[in-house]
mmCIF file of C-alpha atoms in Angstrom:
data_model
loop_
_atom_site.group_PDB
_atom_site.id
_atom_site.type_symbol
_atom_site.label_atom_id
_atom_site.label_comp_id
_atom_site.label_asym_id
_atom_site.label_seq_id
_atom_site.Cartn_x
_atom_site.Cartn_y
_atom_site.Cartn_z
ATOM 1 C CA UNK Z 1 12.829 -8.659 -32.302
ATOM 2 C CA UNK Z 2 16.043 -8.250 -34.799
ATOM 3 C CA UNK Z 3 19.205 -9.330 -32.209
ATOM 4 C CA UNK Z 4 22.159 -9.385 -33.242
ATOM 5 C CA UNK Z 5 25.901 -9.358 -31.875
ATOM 6 C CA UNK Z 6 28.227 -12.079 -33.192
ATOM 7 C CA UNK Z 7 30.162 -10.308 -35.842
ATOM 8 C CA UNK Z 8 31.976 -11.993 -38.723
ATOM 9 C CA UNK Z 9 35.355 -12.423 -38.819
ATOM 10 C CA UNK Z 10 36.214 -16.005 -38.236
ATOM 11 C CA UNK Z 11 36.979 -18.831 -40.636
ATOM 12 C CA UNK Z 12 34.814 -21.648 -39.908
ATOM 13 C CA UNK Z 13 33.307 -23.612 -42.787
ATOM 14 C CA UNK Z 14 29.164 -25.051 -42.778
ATOM 15 C CA UNK Z 15 29.019 -28.884 -42.443
ATOM 16 C CA UNK Z 16 25.446 -28.669 -43.063
ATOM 17 C CA UNK Z 17 22.815 -26.732 -46.128
ATOM 18 C CA UNK Z 18 19.130 -26.858 -45.932
ATOM 19 C CA UNK Z 19 17.556 -24.987 -48.995
ATOM 20 C CA UNK Z 20 14.956 -22.430 -47.609
ATOM 21 C CA UNK Z 21 11.646 -22.656 -47.172
ATOM 22 C CA UNK Z 22 9.121 -20.170 -46.438
ATOM 23 C CA UNK Z 23 6.164 -22.517 -46.851
ATOM 24 C CA UNK Z 24 7.340 -23.211 -43.262
ATOM 25 C CA UNK Z 25 7.152 -20.670 -40.719
ATOM 26 C CA UNK Z 26 10.467 -21.432 -39.008
ATOM 27 C CA UNK Z 27 11.714 -21.840 -42.246
ATOM 28 C CA UNK Z 28 15.072 -21.445 -42.613
ATOM 29 C CA UNK Z 29 13.825 -18.782 -44.207
ATOM 30 C CA UNK Z 30 17.113 -17.862 -46.235
ATOM 31 C CA UNK Z 31 20.279 -19.553 -47.797
ATOM 32 C CA UNK Z 32 23.124 -18.484 -45.750
ATOM 33 C CA UNK Z 33 26.167 -19.009 -46.557
ATOM 34 C CA UNK Z 34 29.642 -17.635 -46.185
ATOM 35 C CA UNK Z 35 30.542 -16.107 -49.518
ATOM 36 C CA UNK Z 36 26.770 -14.055 -48.904
ATOM 37 C CA UNK Z 37 25.905 -11.890 -46.261
ATOM 38 C CA UNK Z 38 22.313 -12.984 -45.600
ATOM 39 C CA UNK Z 39 21.094 -13.505 -41.801
ATOM 40 C CA UNK Z 40 18.999 -15.881 -40.697
ATOM 41 C CA UNK Z 41 17.760 -15.813 -36.424
ATOM 42 C CA UNK Z 42 15.338 -17.421 -34.047
ATOM 43 C CA UNK Z 43 14.962 -14.967 -30.899
ATOM 44 C CA UNK Z 44 13.556 -15.967 -27.896
ATOM 45 C CA UNK Z 45 13.553 -13.871 -24.406
ATOM 46 C CA UNK Z 46 11.828 -14.735 -20.769
ATOM 47 C CA UNK Z 47 11.337 -11.464 -18.577
ATOM 48 C CA UNK Z 48 10.531 -12.146 -15.272
ATOM 49 C CA UNK Z 49 7.295 -10.248 -13.446
ATOM 50 C CA UNK Z 50 9.750 -9.921 -10.174
ATOM 51 C CA UNK Z 51 12.887 -8.052 -9.627
ATOM 52 C CA UNK Z 52 15.394 -9.483 -8.025
ATOM 53 C CA UNK Z 53 16.946 -8.022 -4.450
ATOM 54 C CA UNK Z 54 19.130 -5.745 -6.319
ATOM 55 C CA UNK Z 55 16.066 -4.554 -8.532
ATOM 56 C CA UNK Z 56 16.890 -6.441 -11.856
ATOM 57 C CA UNK Z 57 14.297 -8.020 -13.237
ATOM 58 C CA UNK Z 58 15.792 -11.810 -14.010
ATOM 59 C CA UNK Z 59 15.490 -11.966 -18.078
ATOM 60 C CA UNK Z 60 17.178 -14.576 -20.731
ATOM 61 C CA UNK Z 61 17.455 -13.373 -24.453
ATOM 62 C CA UNK Z 62 18.652 -16.653 -26.527
ATOM 63 C CA UNK Z 63 19.576 -16.265 -30.461
ATOM 64 C CA UNK Z 64 19.665 -19.074 -32.682
ATOM 65 C CA UNK Z 65 21.821 -17.866 -35.361
ATOM 66 C CA UNK Z 66 22.688 -18.600 -39.013
ATOM 67 C CA UNK Z 67 24.761 -15.870 -40.531
ATOM 68 C CA UNK Z 68 26.304 -12.689 -38.329
ATOM 69 C CA UNK Z 69 24.215 -9.668 -37.590
ATOM 70 C CA UNK Z 70 26.434 -6.810 -38.249
ATOM 71 C CA UNK Z 71 29.342 -8.476 -41.229
ATOM 72 C CA UNK Z 72 32.870 -5.874 -41.190
ATOM 73 C CA UNK Z 73 34.494 -8.584 -43.572
ATOM 74 C CA UNK Z 74 33.952 -10.456 -46.897
ATOM 75 C CA UNK Z 75 33.399 -13.928 -45.159
ATOM 76 C CA UNK Z 76 29.510 -14.481 -43.212
ATOM 77 C CA UNK Z 77 31.515 -16.756 -40.531
ATOM 78 C CA UNK Z 78 31.434 -17.652 -38.298
ATOM 79 C CA UNK Z 79 28.509 -19.312 -39.869
ATOM 80 C CA UNK Z 80 26.757 -20.837 -36.693
ATOM 81 C CA UNK Z 81 25.888 -19.321 -33.336
ATOM 82 C CA UNK Z 82 24.187 -19.092 -30.080
ATOM 83 C CA UNK Z 83 24.151 -16.146 -27.638
ATOM 84 C CA UNK Z 84 22.810 -15.969 -24.849
ATOM 85 C CA UNK Z 85 22.604 -12.923 -22.438
ATOM 86 C CA UNK Z 86 20.565 -12.057 -19.159
ATOM 87 C CA UNK Z 87 20.389 -11.398 -15.375
ATOM 88 C CA UNK Z 88 19.672 -14.043 -13.208
ATOM 89 C CA UNK Z 89 17.088 -14.836 -10.159
ATOM 90 C CA UNK Z 90 19.962 -12.832 -8.402
ATOM 91 C CA UNK Z 91 20.311 -9.885 -10.752
ATOM 92 C CA UNK Z 92 24.201 -11.000 -11.895
ATOM 93 C CA UNK Z 93 24.525 -10.680 -15.513
ATOM 94 C CA UNK Z 94 25.699 -13.450 -17.386
ATOM 95 C CA UNK Z 95 26.454 -13.664 -21.437
ATOM 96 C CA UNK Z 96 27.221 -16.629 -23.794
ATOM 97 C CA UNK Z 97 28.590 -17.479 -27.373
ATOM 98 C CA UNK Z 98 28.735 -20.973 -28.659
ATOM 99 C CA UNK Z 99 30.038 -21.280 -32.276
ATOM 100 C CA UNK Z 100 29.267 -24.658 -33.948
ATOM 101 C CA UNK Z 101 30.532 -26.310 -37.281
ATOM 102 C CA UNK Z 102 26.994 -27.079 -38.433
ATOM 103 C CA UNK Z 103 23.260 -26.376 -37.885
ATOM 104 C CA UNK Z 104 20.079 -27.847 -39.448
ATOM 105 C CA UNK Z 105 16.407 -26.648 -39.235
ATOM 106 C CA UNK Z 106 13.918 -29.299 -40.576
ATOM 107 C CA UNK Z 107 9.952 -29.965 -40.604
ATOM 108 C CA UNK Z 108 9.326 -33.394 -38.960
ATOM 109 C CA UNK Z 109 8.186 -35.492 -41.765
ATOM 110 C CA UNK Z 110 4.617 -35.134 -40.481
ATOM 111 C CA UNK Z 111 4.884 -31.244 -40.118
ATOM 112 C CA UNK Z 112 3.820 -31.243 -36.284
ATOM 113 C CA UNK Z 113 7.034 -29.330 -35.721
ATOM 114 C CA UNK Z 114 10.054 -27.997 -36.693
ATOM 115 C CA UNK Z 115 13.203 -29.184 -35.589
ATOM 116 C CA UNK Z 116 16.516 -26.550 -34.930
ATOM 117 C CA UNK Z 117 19.962 -28.162 -34.189
ATOM 118 C CA UNK Z 118 23.508 -26.295 -33.489
ATOM 119 C CA UNK Z 119 26.216 -29.220 -33.531
ATOM 120 C CA UNK Z 120 25.410 -32.536 -32.376
ATOM 121 C CA UNK Z 121 22.197 -31.757 -30.815
ATOM 122 C CA UNK Z 122 24.183 -29.841 -28.366
ATOM 123 C CA UNK Z 123 21.157 -27.412 -28.828
ATOM 124 C CA UNK Z 124 17.827 -27.479 -30.214
ATOM 125 C CA UNK Z 125 14.620 -26.044 -30.672
ATOM 126 C CA UNK Z 126 11.144 -27.941 -31.162
ATOM 127 C CA UNK Z 127 8.522 -25.386 -32.523
ATOM 128 C CA UNK Z 128 4.950 -27.001 -32.563
ATOM 129 C CA UNK Z 129 3.250 -26.417 -35.504
ATOM 130 C CA UNK Z 130 0.580 -24.776 -33.919
ATOM 131 C CA UNK Z 131 2.880 -21.801 -33.224
ATOM 132 C CA UNK Z 132 1.909 -21.781 -29.710
ATOM 133 C CA UNK Z 133 5.179 -23.177 -27.742
ATOM 134 C CA UNK Z 134 8.783 -22.762 -28.476
ATOM 135 C CA UNK Z 135 10.807 -24.566 -26.633
ATOM 136 C CA UNK Z 136 15.037 -24.571 -26.765
ATOM 137 C CA UNK Z 137 17.043 -27.558 -24.772
ATOM 138 C CA UNK Z 138 20.958 -27.176 -24.017
ATOM 139 C CA UNK Z 139 23.459 -29.979 -23.629
ATOM 140 C CA UNK Z 140 26.523 -28.321 -23.693
ATOM 141 C CA UNK Z 141 29.642 -28.194 -21.572
ATOM 142 C CA UNK Z 142 28.846 -24.802 -20.340
ATOM 143 C CA UNK Z 143 24.908 -24.620 -20.792
ATOM 144 C CA UNK Z 144 22.377 -27.003 -19.958
ATOM 145 C CA UNK Z 145 18.362 -27.164 -19.546
ATOM 146 C CA UNK Z 146 15.747 -25.949 -21.091
ATOM 147 C CA UNK Z 147 13.594 -22.362 -21.831
ATOM 148 C CA UNK Z 148 10.088 -23.189 -22.580
ATOM 149 C CA UNK Z 149 7.768 -20.500 -24.547
ATOM 150 C CA UNK Z 150 4.482 -20.379 -24.320
ATOM 151 C CA UNK Z 151 1.855 -18.470 -25.955
ATOM 152 C CA UNK Z 152 -1.453 -16.365 -24.894
ATOM 153 C CA UNK Z 153 -2.138 -14.825 -28.580
ATOM 154 C CA UNK Z 154 -1.997 -15.834 -31.739
ATOM 155 C CA UNK Z 155 1.159 -15.513 -34.558
ATOM 156 C CA UNK Z 156 1.671 -12.818 -36.533
ATOM 157 C CA UNK Z 157 3.943 -11.328 -39.605
ATOM 158 C CA UNK Z 158 5.302 -7.856 -39.097
ATOM 159 C CA UNK Z 159 2.322 -6.259 -40.727
ATOM 160 C CA UNK Z 160 -0.368 -8.341 -39.062
ATOM 161 C CA UNK Z 161 -0.771 -11.109 -41.013
ATOM 162 C CA UNK Z 162 -1.842 -14.060 -39.585
ATOM 163 C CA UNK Z 163 -0.626 -17.040 -41.594
ATOM 164 C CA UNK Z 164 2.382 -18.639 -43.542
ATOM 165 C CA UNK Z 165 0.987 -17.578 -46.294
ATOM 166 C CA UNK Z 166 0.861 -13.982 -45.737
ATOM 167 C CA UNK Z 167 3.764 -11.804 -46.737
ATOM 168 C CA UNK Z 168 6.254 -11.827 -44.181
ATOM 169 C CA UNK Z 169 7.996 -8.284 -45.432
ATOM 170 C CA UNK Z 170 7.195 -5.026 -45.635
ATOM 171 C CA UNK Z 171 6.940 -4.629 -49.430
ATOM 172 C CA UNK Z 172 2.853 -3.287 -49.427
ATOM 173 C CA UNK Z 173 4.633 -0.461 -47.729
ATOM 174 C CA UNK Z 174 6.053 1.028 -50.668
ATOM 175 C CA UNK Z 175 3.730 -0.744 -53.821
ATOM 176 C CA UNK Z 176 2.650 2.364 -54.847
ATOM 177 C CA UNK Z 177 6.317 2.810 -57.289
ATOM 178 C CA UNK Z 178 7.845 5.225 -54.914
ATOM 179 C CA UNK Z 179 12.087 5.750 -55.898
ATOM 180 C CA UNK Z 180 13.700 3.325 -53.003
ATOM 181 C CA UNK Z 181 17.452 3.968 -52.080
ATOM 182 C CA UNK Z 182 19.821 0.358 -52.378
ATOM 183 C CA UNK Z 183 19.229 0.154 -48.225
ATOM 184 C CA UNK Z 184 15.500 0.530 -48.106
ATOM 185 C CA UNK Z 185 15.067 -1.929 -50.927
ATOM 186 C CA UNK Z 186 16.697 -4.337 -48.792
ATOM 187 C CA UNK Z 187 14.526 -2.577 -45.416
ATOM 188 C CA UNK Z 188 11.142 -2.838 -46.795
ATOM 189 C CA UNK Z 189 11.610 -5.617 -49.520
ATOM 190 C CA UNK Z 190 13.535 -8.208 -48.637
ATOM 191 C CA UNK Z 191 13.791 -8.221 -44.512
ATOM 192 C CA UNK Z 192 11.383 -10.687 -43.291
ATOM 193 C CA UNK Z 193 9.924 -10.632 -39.659
ATOM 194 C CA UNK Z 194 7.479 -13.716 -38.348
ATOM 195 C CA UNK Z 195 5.815 -13.276 -34.827
ATOM 196 C CA UNK Z 196 5.820 -16.806 -33.098
ATOM 197 C CA UNK Z 197 4.811 -16.098 -29.892
ATOM 198 C CA UNK Z 198 3.914 -12.342 -28.849
ATOM 199 C CA UNK Z 199 3.573 -13.172 -25.349
ATOM 200 C CA UNK Z 200 2.715 -15.690 -22.961
ATOM 201 C CA UNK Z 201 3.629 -17.825 -19.510
ATOM 202 C CA UNK Z 202 6.915 -18.914 -20.108
ATOM 203 C CA UNK Z 203 9.903 -20.868 -18.118
ATOM 204 C CA UNK Z 204 13.521 -20.413 -17.967
ATOM 205 C CA UNK Z 205 15.771 -24.065 -16.443
ATOM 206 C CA UNK Z 206 19.334 -23.577 -16.979
ATOM 207 C CA UNK Z 207 22.711 -24.599 -15.383
ATOM 208 C CA UNK Z 208 24.689 -21.431 -17.080
ATOM 209 C CA UNK Z 209 28.623 -22.029 -15.716
ATOM 210 C CA UNK Z 210 27.817 -24.060 -13.501
ATOM 211 C CA UNK Z 211 24.854 -22.010 -11.694
ATOM 212 C CA UNK Z 212 21.006 -22.660 -11.931
ATOM 213 C CA UNK Z 213 18.869 -20.191 -13.137
ATOM 214 C CA UNK Z 214 15.659 -20.486 -12.522
ATOM 215 C CA UNK Z 215 12.876 -18.060 -12.786
ATOM 216 C CA UNK Z 216 9.393 -17.622 -14.911
ATOM 217 C CA UNK Z 217 8.264 -14.757 -16.585
ATOM 218 C CA UNK Z 218 6.708 -13.476 -19.566
ATOM 219 C CA UNK Z 219 7.869 -14.557 -22.990
ATOM 220 C CA UNK Z 220 8.251 -13.909 -26.596
ATOM 221 C CA UNK Z 221 9.428 -15.507 -30.013
ATOM 222 C CA UNK Z 222 9.754 -14.252 -33.346
ATOM 223 C CA UNK Z 223 12.590 -14.728 -36.673
ATOM 224 C CA UNK Z 224 14.275 -12.194 -38.639
ATOM 225 C CA UNK Z 225 16.042 -12.955 -42.118
ATOM 226 C CA UNK Z 226 17.504 -11.401 -44.976
ATOM 227 C CA UNK Z 227 20.127 -11.350 -47.994
ATOM 228 C CA UNK Z 228 21.982 -8.721 -45.750
ATOM 229 C CA UNK Z 229 23.646 -7.811 -42.736
ATOM 230 C CA UNK Z 230 22.393 -5.218 -40.555
ATOM 231 C CA UNK Z 231 24.734 -2.744 -41.145
ATOM 232 C CA UNK Z 232 24.309 -2.665 -44.854
ATOM 233 C CA UNK Z 233 20.803 -1.000 -44.413
ATOM 234 C CA UNK Z 234 19.939 0.203 -41.274
ATOM 235 C CA UNK Z 235 20.945 3.179 -39.546
ATOM 236 C CA UNK Z 236 19.284 3.126 -36.126
ATOM 237 C CA UNK Z 237 16.671 0.816 -34.872
ATOM 238 C CA UNK Z 238 14.260 0.615 -31.516
ATOM 239 C CA UNK Z 239 12.506 -2.009 -29.940
ATOM 240 C CA UNK Z 240 10.447 -2.482 -26.705
ATOM 241 C CA UNK Z 241 8.997 -5.782 -25.664
ATOM 242 C CA UNK Z 242 6.798 -6.143 -22.482
ATOM 243 C CA UNK Z 243 3.555 -7.644 -20.901
ATOM 244 C CA UNK Z 244 2.121 -4.898 -18.709
ATOM 245 C CA UNK Z 245 -0.830 -6.064 -16.600
ATOM 246 C CA UNK Z 246 -3.024 -7.645 -19.135
ATOM 247 C CA UNK Z 247 -1.286 -5.439 -22.208
ATOM 248 C CA UNK Z 248 1.317 -7.260 -24.394
ATOM 249 C CA UNK Z 249 3.627 -5.718 -26.861
ATOM 250 C CA UNK Z 250 6.192 -5.616 -29.160
ATOM 251 C CA UNK Z 251 7.099 -2.452 -31.231
ATOM 252 C CA UNK Z 252 9.791 -1.222 -33.491
ATOM 253 C CA UNK Z 253 11.359 1.658 -35.146
ATOM 254 C CA UNK Z 254 13.881 1.770 -37.598
ATOM 255 C CA UNK Z 255 15.640 3.538 -39.980
ATOM 256 C CA UNK Z 256 17.358 3.266 -43.337
ATOM 257 C CA UNK Z 257 21.059 3.798 -44.078
ATOM 258 C CA UNK Z 258 20.247 6.072 -46.770
ATOM 259 C CA UNK Z 259 16.987 7.066 -47.678
ATOM 260 C CA UNK Z 260 13.863 8.952 -46.113
ATOM 261 C CA UNK Z 261 11.330 6.566 -45.198
ATOM 262 C CA UNK Z 262 11.502 5.083 -42.059
ATOM 263 C CA UNK Z 263 9.548 1.987 -40.485
ATOM 264 C CA UNK Z 264 7.311 1.273 -37.707
ATOM 265 C CA UNK Z 265 5.678 -1.328 -36.916
ATOM 266 C CA UNK Z 266 2.933 -2.259 -33.927
ATOM 267 C CA UNK Z 267 1.605 -5.421 -32.123
ATOM 268 C CA UNK Z 268 -1.005 -4.634 -28.893
ATOM 269 C CA UNK Z 269 -2.831 -7.204 -27.178
ATOM 270 C CA UNK Z 270 -5.465 -7.454 -24.409
ATOM 271 C CA UNK Z 271 -5.701 -10.329 -22.708
ATOM 272 C CA UNK Z 272 -4.280 -11.931 -25.589
ATOM 273 C CA UNK Z 273 -6.563 -10.588 -28.025
ATOM 274 C CA UNK Z 274 -4.797 -8.016 -30.425
ATOM 275 C CA UNK Z 275 -6.165 -4.584 -30.539
ATOM 276 C CA UNK Z 276 -4.206 -3.589 -33.379
ATOM 277 C CA UNK Z 277 -0.686 -5.605 -35.434
ATOM 278 C CA UNK Z 278 0.306 -3.150 -37.990
ATOM 279 C CA UNK Z 279 3.232 -1.890 -40.320
ATOM 280 C CA UNK Z 280 3.660 1.822 -41.732
ATOM 281 C CA UNK Z 281 5.920 4.476 -42.473
ATOM 282 C CA UNK Z 282 6.713 7.184 -40.278
ATOM 283 C CA UNK Z 283 5.140 10.200 -40.730
ATOM 284 C CA UNK Z 284 2.567 8.790 -43.422
ATOM 285 C CA UNK Z 285 -0.727 8.260 -41.146
ATOM 286 C CA UNK Z 286 -1.488 9.562 -38.056
ATOM 287 C CA UNK Z 287 -3.676 6.319 -36.343
ATOM 288 C CA UNK Z 288 -2.955 2.724 -36.083
ATOM 289 C CA UNK Z 289 0.564 3.367 -35.327
ATOM 290 C CA UNK Z 290 3.172 3.387 -32.024
ATOM 291 C CA UNK Z 291 5.476 5.848 -31.596
ATOM 292 C CA UNK Z 292 8.181 5.313 -29.551
ATOM 293 C CA UNK Z 293 10.383 8.385 -28.345
ATOM 294 C CA UNK Z 294 13.456 8.059 -26.255
ATOM 295 C CA UNK Z 295 14.989 10.762 -23.648
ATOM 296 C CA UNK Z 296 17.751 10.807 -21.275
ATOM 297 C CA UNK Z 297 21.559 10.638 -21.871
ATOM 298 C CA UNK Z 298 24.131 8.436 -20.400
ATOM 299 C CA UNK Z 299 27.624 7.401 -21.883
ATOM 300 C CA UNK Z 300 27.875 3.539 -22.544
ATOM 301 C CA UNK Z 301 30.397 1.952 -24.883
ATOM 302 C CA UNK Z 302 31.715 5.249 -26.224
ATOM 303 C CA UNK Z 303 28.220 6.060 -27.431
ATOM 304 C CA UNK Z 304 25.564 8.371 -25.819
ATOM 305 C CA UNK Z 305 22.498 6.081 -24.844
ATOM 306 C CA UNK Z 306 18.862 6.775 -23.765
ATOM 307 C CA UNK Z 307 17.605 6.082 -20.340
ATOM 308 C CA UNK Z 308 14.192 6.421 -20.769
ATOM 309 C CA UNK Z 309 11.477 5.242 -23.155
ATOM 310 C CA UNK Z 310 8.059 6.814 -24.177
ATOM 311 C CA UNK Z 311 5.740 4.672 -26.221
ATOM 312 C CA UNK Z 312 1.867 5.079 -27.529
ATOM 313 C CA UNK Z 313 0.247 3.094 -29.535
ATOM 314 C CA UNK Z 314 -2.847 5.546 -31.115
ATOM 315 C CA UNK Z 315 -5.465 3.144 -32.117
ATOM 316 C CA UNK Z 316 -7.283 3.052 -35.354
ATOM 317 C CA UNK Z 317 -10.163 4.272 -33.264
ATOM 318 C CA UNK Z 318 -7.949 7.000 -32.144
ATOM 319 C CA UNK Z 319 -7.701 6.307 -28.249
ATOM 320 C CA UNK Z 320 -4.113 5.925 -27.168
ATOM 321 C CA UNK Z 321 -2.593 3.266 -24.916
ATOM 322 C CA UNK Z 322 0.839 4.507 -23.881
ATOM 323 C CA UNK Z 323 3.865 3.394 -21.514
ATOM 324 C CA UNK Z 324 6.476 4.434 -19.741
ATOM 325 C CA UNK Z 325 9.967 2.681 -19.756
ATOM 326 C CA UNK Z 326 12.912 3.198 -17.439
ATOM 327 C CA UNK Z 327 15.871 1.306 -18.023
ATOM 328 C CA UNK Z 328 17.480 -0.788 -14.890
ATOM 329 C CA UNK Z 329 20.496 -2.306 -16.211
ATOM 330 C CA UNK Z 330 21.786 -3.318 -19.675
ATOM 331 C CA UNK Z 331 23.228 -6.471 -21.072
ATOM 332 C CA UNK Z 332 24.620 -6.471 -24.172
ATOM 333 C CA UNK Z 333 25.931 -3.284 -24.023
ATOM 334 C CA UNK Z 334 28.579 -2.535 -27.259
ATOM 335 C CA UNK Z 335 28.207 1.050 -29.255
ATOM 336 C CA UNK Z 336 26.711 -0.985 -31.879
ATOM 337 C CA UNK Z 337 23.733 -2.347 -29.756
ATOM 338 C CA UNK Z 338 22.508 -2.028 -26.440
ATOM 339 C CA UNK Z 339 19.572 -4.048 -24.802
ATOM 340 C CA UNK Z 340 18.374 -3.591 -21.647
ATOM 341 C CA UNK Z 341 15.906 -4.686 -18.736
ATOM 342 C CA UNK Z 342 13.365 -1.650 -18.528
ATOM 343 C CA UNK Z 343 10.407 -0.941 -15.712
ATOM 344 C CA UNK Z 344 7.157 -0.290 -17.789
ATOM 345 C CA UNK Z 345 4.574 1.837 -16.281
ATOM 346 C CA UNK Z 346 1.140 2.753 -18.178
ATOM 347 C CA UNK Z 347 -2.044 1.185 -19.898
ATOM 348 C CA UNK Z 348 -5.209 2.909 -21.563
ATOM 349 C CA UNK Z 349 -4.597 6.291 -21.363
ATOM 350 C CA UNK Z 350 -7.716 7.201 -18.352
ATOM 351 C CA UNK Z 351 -8.052 3.722 -17.137
ATOM 352 C CA UNK Z 352 -6.520 1.586 -14.882
ATOM 353 C CA UNK Z 353 -2.724 1.518 -14.676
ATOM 354 C CA UNK Z 354 -0.151 -1.206 -14.255
ATOM 355 C CA UNK Z 355 3.535 -2.084 -13.691
ATOM 356 C CA UNK Z 356 6.141 -4.863 -14.594
ATOM 357 C CA UNK Z 357 9.174 -5.646 -16.630
ATOM 358 C CA UNK Z 358 10.282 -5.401 -19.846
ATOM 359 C CA UNK Z 359 13.128 -4.954 -22.388
ATOM 360 C CA UNK Z 360 14.664 -1.735 -24.691
ATOM 361 C CA UNK Z 361 16.621 -2.230 -27.582
ATOM 362 C CA UNK Z 362 18.917 0.278 -29.380
ATOM 363 C CA UNK Z 363 20.623 -0.930 -32.658
ATOM 364 C CA UNK Z 364 23.067 1.654 -33.751
ATOM 365 C CA UNK Z 365 24.660 0.095 -36.832
ATOM 366 C CA UNK Z 366 26.041 2.973 -38.267
ATOM 367 C CA UNK Z 367 27.899 3.522 -34.905
ATOM 368 C CA UNK Z 368 26.163 6.903 -34.744
ATOM 369 C CA UNK Z 369 27.664 8.855 -31.449
ATOM 370 C CA UNK Z 370 24.201 10.134 -29.372
ATOM 371 C CA UNK Z 371 21.160 8.236 -29.713
ATOM 372 C CA UNK Z 372 18.230 9.723 -32.471
ATOM 373 C CA UNK Z 373 14.914 10.481 -33.282
ATOM 374 C CA UNK Z 374 13.555 8.311 -35.471
ATOM 375 C CA UNK Z 375 10.603 10.187 -37.583
#
């Protein structure tokens, strides 16, 4: 979900511009240019359900980007980049950031697929119209091969919509005309989220820096976009994504840089069938929510980060499905963004419990010194 490392300091200019098209699920979702602060990215991950000998589960995070998640200058450059981070089948960390002069995201004339390219077809994605498969192909000096993300469930918007005509924004949460800060306007009314693949069996078959990286696991894919860099409107943001036994979920909680309206969104399925798919303003209802509670302390990249997370989905019928996550290894790690592989355990309260691996994240655009509770 919202992911994030390239900083805008460079001066490369774009060679390709395609108008935004929200009628196409994969976009492009917003017009991104060096002179604005817009961001548009396509995020995928695969996490193995078996740990490497050192206890770290193989995983990969790929972010195909237009624009920069964090911007600390007046230019939104380099405009086109692809980030790869994770751990290979030996549990060894890897990280690459590749910058390109050009990128295009376009549906094919038949509309059966959307194809995205970075560089001279050095990195491409192919997204099927039925939102059942997302393939990334690599053909660069440092990365070759492909990653295939498949789904066992249905695509969703951030508030549970099913179709491309459903709003990808969170504006219905503030439709009561409440007074909003500038940061809250961006967060609720202008930041889009589409979950193409909530979870499913996926494969990684790459060569990175001369080393084969091959594993299978639980895949995930979404898209995020907006007119502003995250440091313009977000203080802190937590994300948890995992497949634990028959349960698959993605959930986040975020606080605006100014204002009191913090947001939560949670999507939980059982054997591919959603039992909840929703968004809410934290504190305004007691059911059909997900509650993320960080705990523990470790100094990492100059800030105090959490070591564990507890997650409870309180379903519309008030029954609970809960999970506990123990962070294992972090990559990437900078003061404004941490992403961990984690061991998850849990399930429906009072029912069978399961164990597996997934990811936890803390995005810290405000660069605060200690993780917060978002409430």
